[in-house]
């Protein structure tokens, strides 16, 4: 087990009514053995998400349990809908993440690339984005992410390889995007240019008044 002085923290966001308690409890109990302390929050809208992100706490991981597509995520009833760009912008301006943070999510099989691209384009602190390549049951998700985090925290394996080893062990396809590798991809570059205005609008929406930093984010996307 890790030295307690090196304890890491994960923010677990339960963002749909049908996400089982067993899934959340399982993941939080398992990662405690890896020296990761979990904070669980129920998200019922953008206002609650903003409050959580502005709590002053910083995390090494965010785990988002929800439903989504390439452009947005929300709950199964449809009463919550938040775009990935809004989510990334809020992540960027609130400093909820420590540098080098890893974002884990349980959805978006069909739009995994776009989710990673938007998160990277809008939030420099996120180094890795990891999610499933196919629809999974809750039991599959917990096994996959537990194994991924075990490989990271106990075996000290590179995140991309840690995701690959989940496939080797279980036939569950997790994909982990490395920001360093992704930002040079021409598809990422083109997509980032297309969403420049959306990023600017999202940052402005949340009252981001540090114009210098906002300009740097937009310049990074353009370049």
Coordinates of C-alpha atoms in Angstrom, one line a residue:
X1 CA 0.0 0.0 0.0
X2 CA 1.1 3.5 -0.7
X3 CA 2.7 5.7 2.1
X4 CA -0.2 7.6 3.8
X5 CA 1.8 10.8 3.1
X6 CA 1.3 10.2 -0.6
X7 CA -2.4 9.7 -0.3
X8 CA -4.3 10.7 -3.5
X9 CA -7.9 11.9 -3.8
X10 CA -10.7 11.1 -6.3
X11 CA -13.8 13.0 -6.8
X12 CA -16.7 10.6 -7.7
X13 CA -19.6 12.2 -9.4
X14 CA -22.8 10.2 -9.5
X15 CA -24.8 12.0 -12.2
X16 CA -27.8 9.8 -13.0
X17 CA -30.6 8.1 -11.1
X18 CA -29.8 4.7 -12.4
X19 CA -26.2 4.5 -11.3
X20 CA -26.2 1.8 -8.7
X21 CA -24.9 2.4 -5.2
X22 CA -23.0 -0.9 -5.5
X23 CA -21.0 0.5 -8.4
X24 CA -19.9 3.6 -6.4
X25 CA -19.3 1.8 -3.1
X26 CA -17.3 -0.9 -4.9
X27 CA -14.9 1.5 -6.6
X28 CA -14.5 3.7 -3.5
X29 CA -13.8 0.7 -1.3
X30 CA -11.3 -0.8 -3.7
X31 CA -9.3 2.4 -4.3
X32 CA -8.9 2.9 -0.6
X33 CA -6.5 0.0 -0.7
X34 CA -4.4 1.9 -3.2
X35 CA -4.1 5.0 -1.0
X36 CA -6.8 6.9 -2.8
X37 CA -9.4 8.7 -0.7
X38 CA -12.8 9.3 -2.4
X39 CA -15.3 12.1 -2.1
X40 CA -18.8 11.2 -3.5
X41 CA -21.1 13.8 -4.8
X42 CA -24.6 13.5 -6.3
X43 CA -24.9 15.8 -9.3
X44 CA -28.4 17.0 -10.3
X45 CA -27.5 19.9 -12.4
X46 CA -24.9 22.5 -13.4
X47 CA -25.4 24.5 -10.2
X48 CA -24.6 21.6 -8.0
X49 CA -21.6 20.7 -10.1
X50 CA -20.3 24.3 -9.9
X51 CA -20.7 24.3 -6.1
X52 CA -18.7 21.0 -5.8
X53 CA -15.9 22.2 -8.1
X54 CA -15.6 25.5 -6.2
X55 CA -15.3 23.7 -2.8
X56 CA -11.5 24.5 -2.7
X57 CA -10.5 20.8 -2.7
X58 CA -8.2 19.5 -5.4
X59 CA -8.2 16.0 -6.9
X60 CA -5.8 13.6 -8.7
X61 CA -8.8 11.8 -10.3
X62 CA -12.3 12.6 -11.3
X63 CA -14.7 9.6 -11.9
X64 CA -17.9 10.6 -13.7
X65 CA -20.7 8.0 -13.5
X66 CA -23.3 9.1 -16.0
X67 CA -24.7 8.7 -19.6
X68 CA -23.5 10.7 -22.6
X69 CA -22.6 11.2 -26.2
X70 CA -19.8 13.0 -28.0
X71 CA -21.2 16.4 -27.1
X72 CA -22.7 16.2 -23.7
X73 CA -23.6 14.1 -20.7
X74 CA -26.5 13.9 -18.3
X75 CA -28.9 11.7 -16.3
X76 CA -31.2 9.0 -17.8
X77 CA -34.4 11.1 -17.2
X78 CA -33.0 13.9 -19.3
X79 CA -33.4 16.6 -16.7
X80 CA -29.6 17.2 -16.6
X81 CA -27.6 18.0 -19.7
X82 CA -24.1 19.5 -19.6
X83 CA -21.8 19.8 -22.6
X84 CA -18.3 18.4 -22.3
X85 CA -17.0 21.8 -23.1
X86 CA -18.9 23.3 -20.2
X87 CA -17.6 20.6 -18.0
X88 CA -14.0 21.1 -19.1
X89 CA -14.3 24.9 -18.8
X90 CA -15.6 24.6 -15.2
X91 CA -12.8 22.2 -14.4
X92 CA -10.3 24.6 -15.8
X93 CA -11.4 27.8 -14.0
X94 CA -12.1 26.2 -10.6
X95 CA -8.7 24.5 -10.0
X96 CA -10.5 21.4 -8.9
X97 CA -7.8 19.2 -10.4
X98 CA -4.2 18.9 -9.5
X99 CA -1.7 19.1 -12.4
X100 CA -1.3 15.8 -14.2
X101 CA -4.9 14.7 -13.2
X102 CA -6.7 11.7 -14.8
X103 CA -10.3 11.9 -15.9
X104 CA -12.3 8.7 -15.8
X105 CA -15.8 8.3 -17.2
X106 CA -18.3 5.5 -17.7
X107 CA -20.0 6.6 -20.9
X108 CA -19.7 7.7 -24.5
X109 CA -18.6 4.6 -26.3
X110 CA -19.4 6.3 -29.7
X111 CA -17.8 9.6 -28.9
X112 CA -14.8 8.8 -26.8
X113 CA -12.3 10.6 -29.1
X114 CA -14.3 13.8 -29.1
X115 CA -14.7 13.8 -25.3
X116 CA -10.9 13.4 -24.8
X117 CA -10.2 16.1 -27.4
X118 CA -12.6 18.6 -25.7
X119 CA -11.2 17.9 -22.3
X120 CA -7.6 18.4 -23.4
X121 CA -8.4 21.5 -25.4
X122 CA -10.1 23.3 -22.5
X123 CA -8.2 22.1 -19.4
X124 CA -4.4 21.9 -19.4
X125 CA -4.3 20.1 -16.0
X126 CA -5.8 16.9 -17.4
X127 CA -3.1 14.6 -18.7
X128 CA -5.1 11.5 -19.4
X129 CA -8.8 10.7 -20.3
X130 CA -10.0 7.1 -19.9
X131 CA -13.3 5.5 -20.8
X132 CA -14.9 2.3 -22.2
X133 CA -15.0 1.5 -25.9
X134 CA -18.2 -0.5 -25.6
X135 CA -21.3 -0.5 -23.5
X136 CA -20.7 -2.2 -20.2
X137 CA -22.7 -3.4 -17.2
X138 CA -22.0 -1.9 -13.8
X139 CA -20.1 -4.9 -12.7
X140 CA -17.9 -4.7 -15.8
X141 CA -17.2 -1.0 -15.2
X142 CA -16.1 -1.6 -11.6
X143 CA -13.8 -4.4 -12.5
X144 CA -12.3 -2.5 -15.4
X145 CA -11.6 0.7 -13.5
X146 CA -10.4 -1.1 -10.4
X147 CA -7.9 -3.0 -12.4
X148 CA -6.9 0.1 -14.3
X149 CA -6.2 1.9 -11.0
X150 CA -4.5 -1.1 -9.5
X151 CA -2.1 -1.1 -12.5
X152 CA -1.5 2.6 -12.0
X153 CA -1.1 2.9 -8.3
X154 CA 0.3 -0.4 -7.2
X155 CA 2.1 -1.8 -10.3
X156 CA 3.2 1.8 -11.4
X157 CA 2.3 1.1 -15.0
X158 CA 1.9 3.9 -17.6
X159 CA -1.8 4.9 -17.8
X160 CA -2.1 3.9 -21.5
X161 CA -0.5 0.5 -20.9
X162 CA -2.6 0.1 -17.7
X163 CA -5.7 0.4 -19.9
X164 CA -4.3 -2.1 -22.4
X165 CA -3.7 -4.6 -19.6
X166 CA -7.4 -4.4 -18.7
X167 CA -8.2 -5.8 -22.1
X168 CA -5.5 -8.5 -21.7
X169 CA -7.1 -9.6 -18.4
X170 CA -10.8 -9.2 -19.0
X171 CA -11.6 -8.6 -22.7
X172 CA -13.0 -5.2 -21.6
X173 CA -11.8 -2.4 -23.8
X174 CA -10.8 0.7 -21.9
X175 CA -9.1 3.4 -24.0
X176 CA -6.8 5.9 -22.3
X177 CA -5.8 9.0 -24.2
X178 CA -2.4 10.6 -23.4
X179 CA -2.5 14.3 -23.9
X180 CA 1.1 14.5 -25.1
X181 CA 0.4 12.0 -27.8
X182 CA -3.1 13.3 -28.7
X183 CA -2.4 17.0 -29.2
X184 CA -0.2 16.3 -32.2
X185 CA -2.8 14.2 -34.0
X186 CA -4.2 16.1 -37.0
X187 CA -7.8 15.0 -36.1
X188 CA -7.4 16.6 -32.7
X189 CA -5.9 19.8 -34.1
X190 CA -8.8 20.2 -36.6
X191 CA -11.4 19.5 -34.0
X192 CA -9.9 21.9 -31.5
X193 CA -10.0 24.7 -34.1
X194 CA -13.7 24.0 -34.7
X195 CA -14.6 24.4 -31.0
X196 CA -12.5 27.6 -30.2
X197 CA -15.6 29.8 -30.0
X198 CA -17.5 27.2 -27.9
X199 CA -14.6 27.1 -25.4
X200 CA -14.5 30.9 -25.3
X201 CA -18.3 31.1 -24.7
X202 CA -18.1 28.4 -21.9
X203 CA -15.3 30.2 -20.1
X204 CA -17.3 33.5 -20.3
X205 CA -20.5 31.8 -19.1
X206 CA -18.8 30.9 -15.9
X207 CA -17.6 34.4 -15.3
X208 CA -14.0 33.7 -16.1
X209 CA -12.5 37.2 -15.6
X210 CA -8.8 36.3 -15.9
X211 CA -8.5 37.4 -19.4
X212 CA -4.8 36.6 -19.7
X213 CA -5.4 32.9 -18.8
X214 CA -8.5 32.7 -20.9
X215 CA -6.5 34.1 -23.9
X216 CA -3.8 31.5 -23.2
X217 CA -6.4 28.6 -23.3
X218 CA -7.8 29.9 -26.6
X219 CA -4.3 30.4 -28.1
X220 CA -3.4 26.9 -27.2
X221 CA -6.4 25.6 -29.1
X222 CA -5.7 27.8 -32.1
X223 CA -2.1 26.7 -32.3

